[in-house]
Amino acid sequence: MSDVSGVRGMPRGELGRSAEPGEPGEPGEPGPEELALGRIELGLDGVRAAQRGRTAEARASFEALWEELGERDVFHRCVLAHYLADLQDDPRAELEWDRRALAAADSLTAERAATYESALQVRAFYPSLHLNLASDHLKLGEPDLAREQLERAVRSLDALPEDAYGAGIRSAVDELRQRLR
């Protein structure tokens, strides 16, 4: 299992940040601040459990957060699905969570990503997302599908920054390419 503070190359961040800050709540319902604090707590519970090797507990916290986020907050769903894929014991479940991360990234607008961090580029998610899918398919004994996803990762490498993160993803792509020969 990877370090959950920066799982599998996705950007770090506040998993529980409110999707729509300042949006008024219904009377008697928690306001945005209370919802955001609850989401942050779920995210922190998951991170702490994962760091202590308690993957079932981490999965439960992150899955609860997944439900809390709902369909609208695709940025956080993308990051969260990426985390959850890493916590799966079953390679098929890992593949499903990685597919959910990719689907969320596909529906994420550059404007939404920029509200999270101004320099964040959605394009930079794709090398890692496709690399993970390639790895999943290889684990499942599906080398042709693995090669297809790896090729998609390679085609998106130009979106990566020239820093340690980008170098790490490029290195992982090269390693998987060698394994698939």
mmCIF file of C-alpha atoms in Angstrom:
data_model
loop_
_atom_site.group_PDB
_atom_site.id
_atom_site.type_symbol
_atom_site.label_atom_id
_atom_site.label_comp_id
_atom_site.label_asym_id
_atom_site.label_seq_id
_atom_site.Cartn_x
_atom_site.Cartn_y
_atom_site.Cartn_z
ATOM 1 C CA MET A 1 0.000 0.000 0.000
ATOM 2 C CA SER A 2 1.235 3.501 -0.822
ATOM 3 C CA ASP A 3 1.585 6.522 1.398
ATOM 4 C CA VAL A 4 -1.953 7.850 1.560
ATOM 5 C CA SER A 5 -0.825 11.482 1.838
ATOM 6 C CA GLY A 6 -0.024 11.447 -1.882
ATOM 7 C CA VAL A 7 -1.431 8.175 -3.113
ATOM 8 C CA ARG A 8 -0.243 6.984 -6.469
ATOM 9 C CA GLY A 9 0.723 10.370 -7.755
ATOM 10 C CA MET A 10 -2.451 12.353 -7.227
ATOM 11 C CA PRO A 11 -2.206 15.816 -5.748
ATOM 12 C CA ARG A 12 -2.526 16.105 -2.007
ATOM 13 C CA GLY A 13 -5.369 18.142 -0.600
ATOM 14 C CA GLU A 14 -8.244 18.523 1.735
ATOM 15 C CA LEU A 15 -10.545 15.657 0.916
ATOM 16 C CA GLY A 16 -13.336 17.194 2.922
ATOM 17 C CA ARG A 17 -13.442 20.688 1.491
ATOM 18 C CA SER A 18 -16.987 21.771 0.730
ATOM 19 C CA ALA A 19 -17.949 21.555 -2.932
ATOM 20 C CA GLU A 20 -20.016 24.734 -2.839
ATOM 21 C CA PRO A 21 -18.716 27.059 -0.093
ATOM 22 C CA GLY A 22 -21.146 29.650 1.146
ATOM 23 C CA GLU A 23 -24.201 27.857 -0.192
ATOM 24 C CA PRO A 24 -27.074 28.302 2.267
ATOM 25 C CA GLY A 25 -28.514 25.162 3.831
ATOM 26 C CA GLU A 26 -32.121 24.289 4.486
ATOM 27 C CA PRO A 27 -33.517 25.314 7.884
ATOM 28 C CA GLY A 28 -32.637 22.694 10.473
ATOM 29 C CA GLU A 29 -29.909 21.182 8.264
ATOM 30 C CA PRO A 30 -26.202 21.632 8.911
ATOM 31 C CA GLY A 31 -24.661 24.594 7.118
ATOM 32 C CA PRO A 32 -21.727 24.414 4.729
ATOM 33 C CA GLU A 33 -19.183 24.852 7.511
ATOM 34 C CA GLU A 34 -20.579 21.946 9.534
ATOM 35 C CA LEU A 35 -20.762 19.751 6.431
ATOM 36 C CA ALA A 36 -17.198 20.640 5.496
ATOM 37 C CA LEU A 37 -15.950 19.874 9.020
ATOM 38 C CA GLY A 38 -17.710 16.503 8.970
ATOM 39 C CA ARG A 39 -16.170 15.682 5.614
ATOM 40 C CA ILE A 40 -12.722 16.737 6.766
ATOM 41 C CA GLU A 41 -13.065 14.520 9.833
ATOM 42 C CA LEU A 42 -14.061 11.532 7.688
ATOM 43 C CA GLY A 43 -11.077 12.177 5.435
ATOM 44 C CA LEU A 44 -8.681 12.541 8.364
ATOM 45 C CA ASP A 45 -10.039 9.370 9.971
ATOM 46 C CA GLY A 46 -9.349 7.531 6.724
ATOM 47 C CA VAL A 47 -5.825 8.913 6.384
ATOM 48 C CA ARG A 48 -4.949 8.086 9.998
ATOM 49 C CA ALA A 49 -6.302 4.543 9.665
ATOM 50 C CA ALA A 50 -4.422 3.967 6.386
ATOM 51 C CA GLN A 51 -1.177 5.278 7.846
ATOM 52 C CA ARG A 52 -1.555 2.802 10.703
ATOM 53 C CA GLY A 53 -2.165 -0.082 8.306
ATOM 54 C CA ARG A 54 -5.861 -0.400 9.162
ATOM 55 C CA THR A 55 -7.065 -0.619 5.585
ATOM 56 C CA ALA A 56 -10.604 -1.840 6.330
ATOM 57 C CA GLU A 57 -11.151 1.123 8.665
ATOM 58 C CA ALA A 58 -9.621 3.507 6.105
ATOM 59 C CA ARG A 59 -11.862 2.118 3.366
ATOM 60 C CA ALA A 60 -14.938 2.555 5.563
ATOM 61 C CA SER A 61 -14.081 6.201 6.316
ATOM 62 C CA PHE A 62 -13.305 7.000 2.699
ATOM 63 C CA GLU A 63 -16.415 5.198 1.434
ATOM 64 C CA ALA A 64 -18.538 7.210 3.880
ATOM 65 C CA LEU A 65 -16.874 10.368 2.590
ATOM 66 C CA TRP A 66 -17.550 9.215 -0.986
ATOM 67 C CA GLU A 67 -21.267 9.057 -0.163
ATOM 68 C CA GLU A 68 -21.140 12.433 1.609
ATOM 69 C CA LEU A 69 -19.544 14.175 -1.360
ATOM 70 C CA GLY A 70 -22.303 13.238 -3.754
ATOM 71 C CA GLU A 71 -22.153 13.503 -7.520
ATOM 72 C CA ARG A 72 -21.521 17.252 -7.728
ATOM 73 C CA ASP A 73 -18.035 17.379 -6.234
ATOM 74 C CA VAL A 74 -16.158 15.581 -8.991
ATOM 75 C CA PHE A 75 -12.744 16.978 -8.051
ATOM 76 C CA HIS A 76 -12.779 15.447 -4.593
ATOM 77 C CA ARG A 77 -14.446 12.285 -5.905
ATOM 78 C CA CYS A 78 -11.566 11.869 -8.356
ATOM 79 C CA VAL A 79 -8.948 12.182 -5.606
ATOM 80 C CA LEU A 80 -10.939 10.016 -3.201
ATOM 81 C CA ALA A 81 -11.494 7.218 -5.731
ATOM 82 C CA HIS A 82 -7.751 7.291 -6.415
ATOM 83 C CA TYR A 83 -7.124 6.819 -2.680
ATOM 84 C CA LEU A 84 -9.733 4.088 -2.378
ATOM 85 C CA ALA A 85 -8.246 2.100 -5.250
ATOM 86 C CA ASP A 86 -5.016 1.826 -3.280
ATOM 87 C CA LEU A 87 -6.840 0.418 -0.276
ATOM 88 C CA GLN A 88 -8.470 -2.499 -2.054
ATOM 89 C CA ASP A 89 -7.470 -6.101 -1.401
ATOM 90 C CA ASP A 90 -9.179 -7.373 -4.552
ATOM 91 C CA PRO A 91 -7.609 -6.306 -7.885
ATOM 92 C CA ARG A 92 -11.069 -6.107 -9.506
ATOM 93 C CA ALA A 93 -12.241 -3.689 -6.809
ATOM 94 C CA GLU A 94 -9.050 -1.673 -7.316
ATOM 95 C CA LEU A 95 -9.801 -1.495 -11.042
ATOM 96 C CA GLU A 96 -13.355 -0.292 -10.355
ATOM 97 C CA TRP A 97 -12.165 2.506 -8.065
ATOM 98 C CA ASP A 98 -9.526 3.534 -10.605
ATOM 99 C CA ARG A 99 -12.266 3.640 -13.258
ATOM 100 C CA ARG A 100 -14.333 5.868 -10.980
ATOM 101 C CA ALA A 101 -11.343 8.185 -10.550
ATOM 102 C CA LEU A 102 -10.931 8.421 -14.332
ATOM 103 C CA ALA A 103 -14.664 9.041 -14.842
ATOM 104 C CA ALA A 104 -14.572 11.844 -12.275
ATOM 105 C CA ALA A 105 -11.505 13.384 -13.956
ATOM 106 C CA ASP A 106 -13.274 13.176 -17.315
ATOM 107 C CA SER A 107 -16.159 15.225 -15.916
ATOM 108 C CA LEU A 108 -13.939 17.705 -14.057
ATOM 109 C CA THR A 109 -13.682 21.135 -15.609
ATOM 110 C CA ALA A 110 -10.508 23.184 -15.531
ATOM 111 C CA GLU A 111 -12.488 25.919 -13.766
ATOM 112 C CA ARG A 112 -13.448 23.583 -10.906
ATOM 113 C CA ALA A 113 -9.880 22.377 -10.522
ATOM 114 C CA ALA A 114 -8.665 25.989 -10.458
ATOM 115 C CA THR A 115 -11.036 26.806 -7.586
ATOM 116 C CA TYR A 116 -9.159 24.189 -5.605
ATOM 117 C CA GLU A 117 -5.678 25.341 -6.592
ATOM 118 C CA SER A 118 -5.050 27.961 -9.269
ATOM 119 C CA ALA A 119 -2.124 26.095 -10.867
ATOM 120 C CA LEU A 120 -3.853 22.710 -10.908
ATOM 121 C CA GLN A 121 -4.301 21.289 -14.405
ATOM 122 C CA VAL A 122 -6.774 18.449 -14.902
ATOM 123 C CA ARG A 123 -4.583 17.159 -17.765
ATOM 124 C CA ALA A 124 -1.858 16.357 -15.243
ATOM 125 C CA PHE A 125 -4.108 13.746 -13.608
ATOM 126 C CA TYR A 126 -4.259 11.525 -16.677
ATOM 127 C CA PRO A 127 -0.759 10.006 -16.742
ATOM 128 C CA SER A 128 -1.212 8.678 -13.207
ATOM 129 C CA LEU A 129 -4.818 7.596 -13.749
ATOM 130 C CA HIS A 130 -3.992 5.631 -16.909
ATOM 131 C CA LEU A 131 -0.826 4.213 -15.353
ATOM 132 C CA ASN A 132 -2.884 2.853 -12.460
ATOM 133 C CA LEU A 133 -5.422 1.322 -14.826
ATOM 134 C CA ALA A 134 -2.577 -0.304 -16.775
ATOM 135 C CA SER A 135 -1.203 -1.742 -13.557
ATOM 136 C CA ASP A 136 -4.655 -3.013 -12.572
ATOM 137 C CA HIS A 137 -5.096 -4.807 -15.891
ATOM 138 C CA LEU A 138 -1.656 -6.367 -15.615
ATOM 139 C CA LYS A 139 -2.506 -7.683 -12.129
ATOM 140 C CA LEU A 140 -5.655 -9.204 -13.601
ATOM 141 C CA GLY A 141 -3.711 -10.977 -16.347
ATOM 142 C CA GLU A 142 -4.958 -8.646 -19.091
ATOM 143 C CA PRO A 143 -1.733 -7.506 -20.787
ATOM 144 C CA ASP A 144 -3.415 -6.126 -23.928
ATOM 145 C CA LEU A 145 -5.660 -3.860 -21.854
ATOM 146 C CA ALA A 146 -2.643 -2.932 -19.736
ATOM 147 C CA ARG A 147 -0.713 -1.891 -22.872
ATOM 148 C CA GLU A 148 -3.678 0.163 -24.078
ATOM 149 C CA GLN A 149 -3.872 2.087 -20.790
ATOM 150 C CA LEU A 150 -0.088 2.473 -20.659
ATOM 151 C CA GLU A 151 -0.135 3.993 -24.145
ATOM 152 C CA ARG A 152 -2.739 6.502 -22.942
ATOM 153 C CA ALA A 153 -0.479 7.337 -20.005
ATOM 154 C CA VAL A 154 2.475 7.835 -22.370
ATOM 155 C CA ARG A 155 0.436 10.117 -24.653
ATOM 156 C CA SER A 156 -0.446 12.328 -21.684
ATOM 157 C CA LEU A 157 3.042 12.597 -20.140
ATOM 158 C CA ASP A 158 3.547 16.068 -21.622
ATOM 159 C CA ALA A 159 0.998 17.371 -19.093
ATOM 160 C CA LEU A 160 3.293 16.513 -16.190
ATOM 161 C CA PRO A 161 5.399 19.150 -14.490
ATOM 162 C CA GLU A 162 9.185 18.932 -14.636
ATOM 163 C CA ASP A 163 9.521 18.178 -10.938
ATOM 164 C CA ALA A 164 9.827 15.192 -8.601
ATOM 165 C CA TYR A 165 6.163 14.282 -9.079
ATOM 166 C CA GLY A 166 6.497 14.250 -12.866
ATOM 167 C CA ALA A 167 9.765 12.328 -12.685
ATOM 168 C CA GLY A 168 8.169 9.716 -10.440
ATOM 169 C CA ILE A 169 5.269 9.145 -12.830
ATOM 170 C CA ARG A 170 7.603 8.988 -15.836
ATOM 171 C CA SER A 171 9.787 6.469 -14.035
ATOM 172 C CA ALA A 172 6.779 4.317 -13.125
ATOM 173 C CA VAL A 173 5.614 4.407 -16.770
ATOM 174 C CA ASP A 174 9.069 3.239 -17.903
ATOM 175 C CA GLU A 175 9.087 0.434 -15.321
ATOM 176 C CA LEU A 176 5.677 -0.820 -16.385
ATOM 177 C CA ARG A 177 6.678 -0.575 -20.044
ATOM 178 C CA GLN A 178 9.637 -2.882 -19.274
ATOM 179 C CA ARG A 179 7.374 -5.370 -17.487
ATOM 180 C CA LEU A 180 4.995 -5.480 -20.440
ATOM 181 C CA ARG A 181 7.668 -6.333 -23.050
#
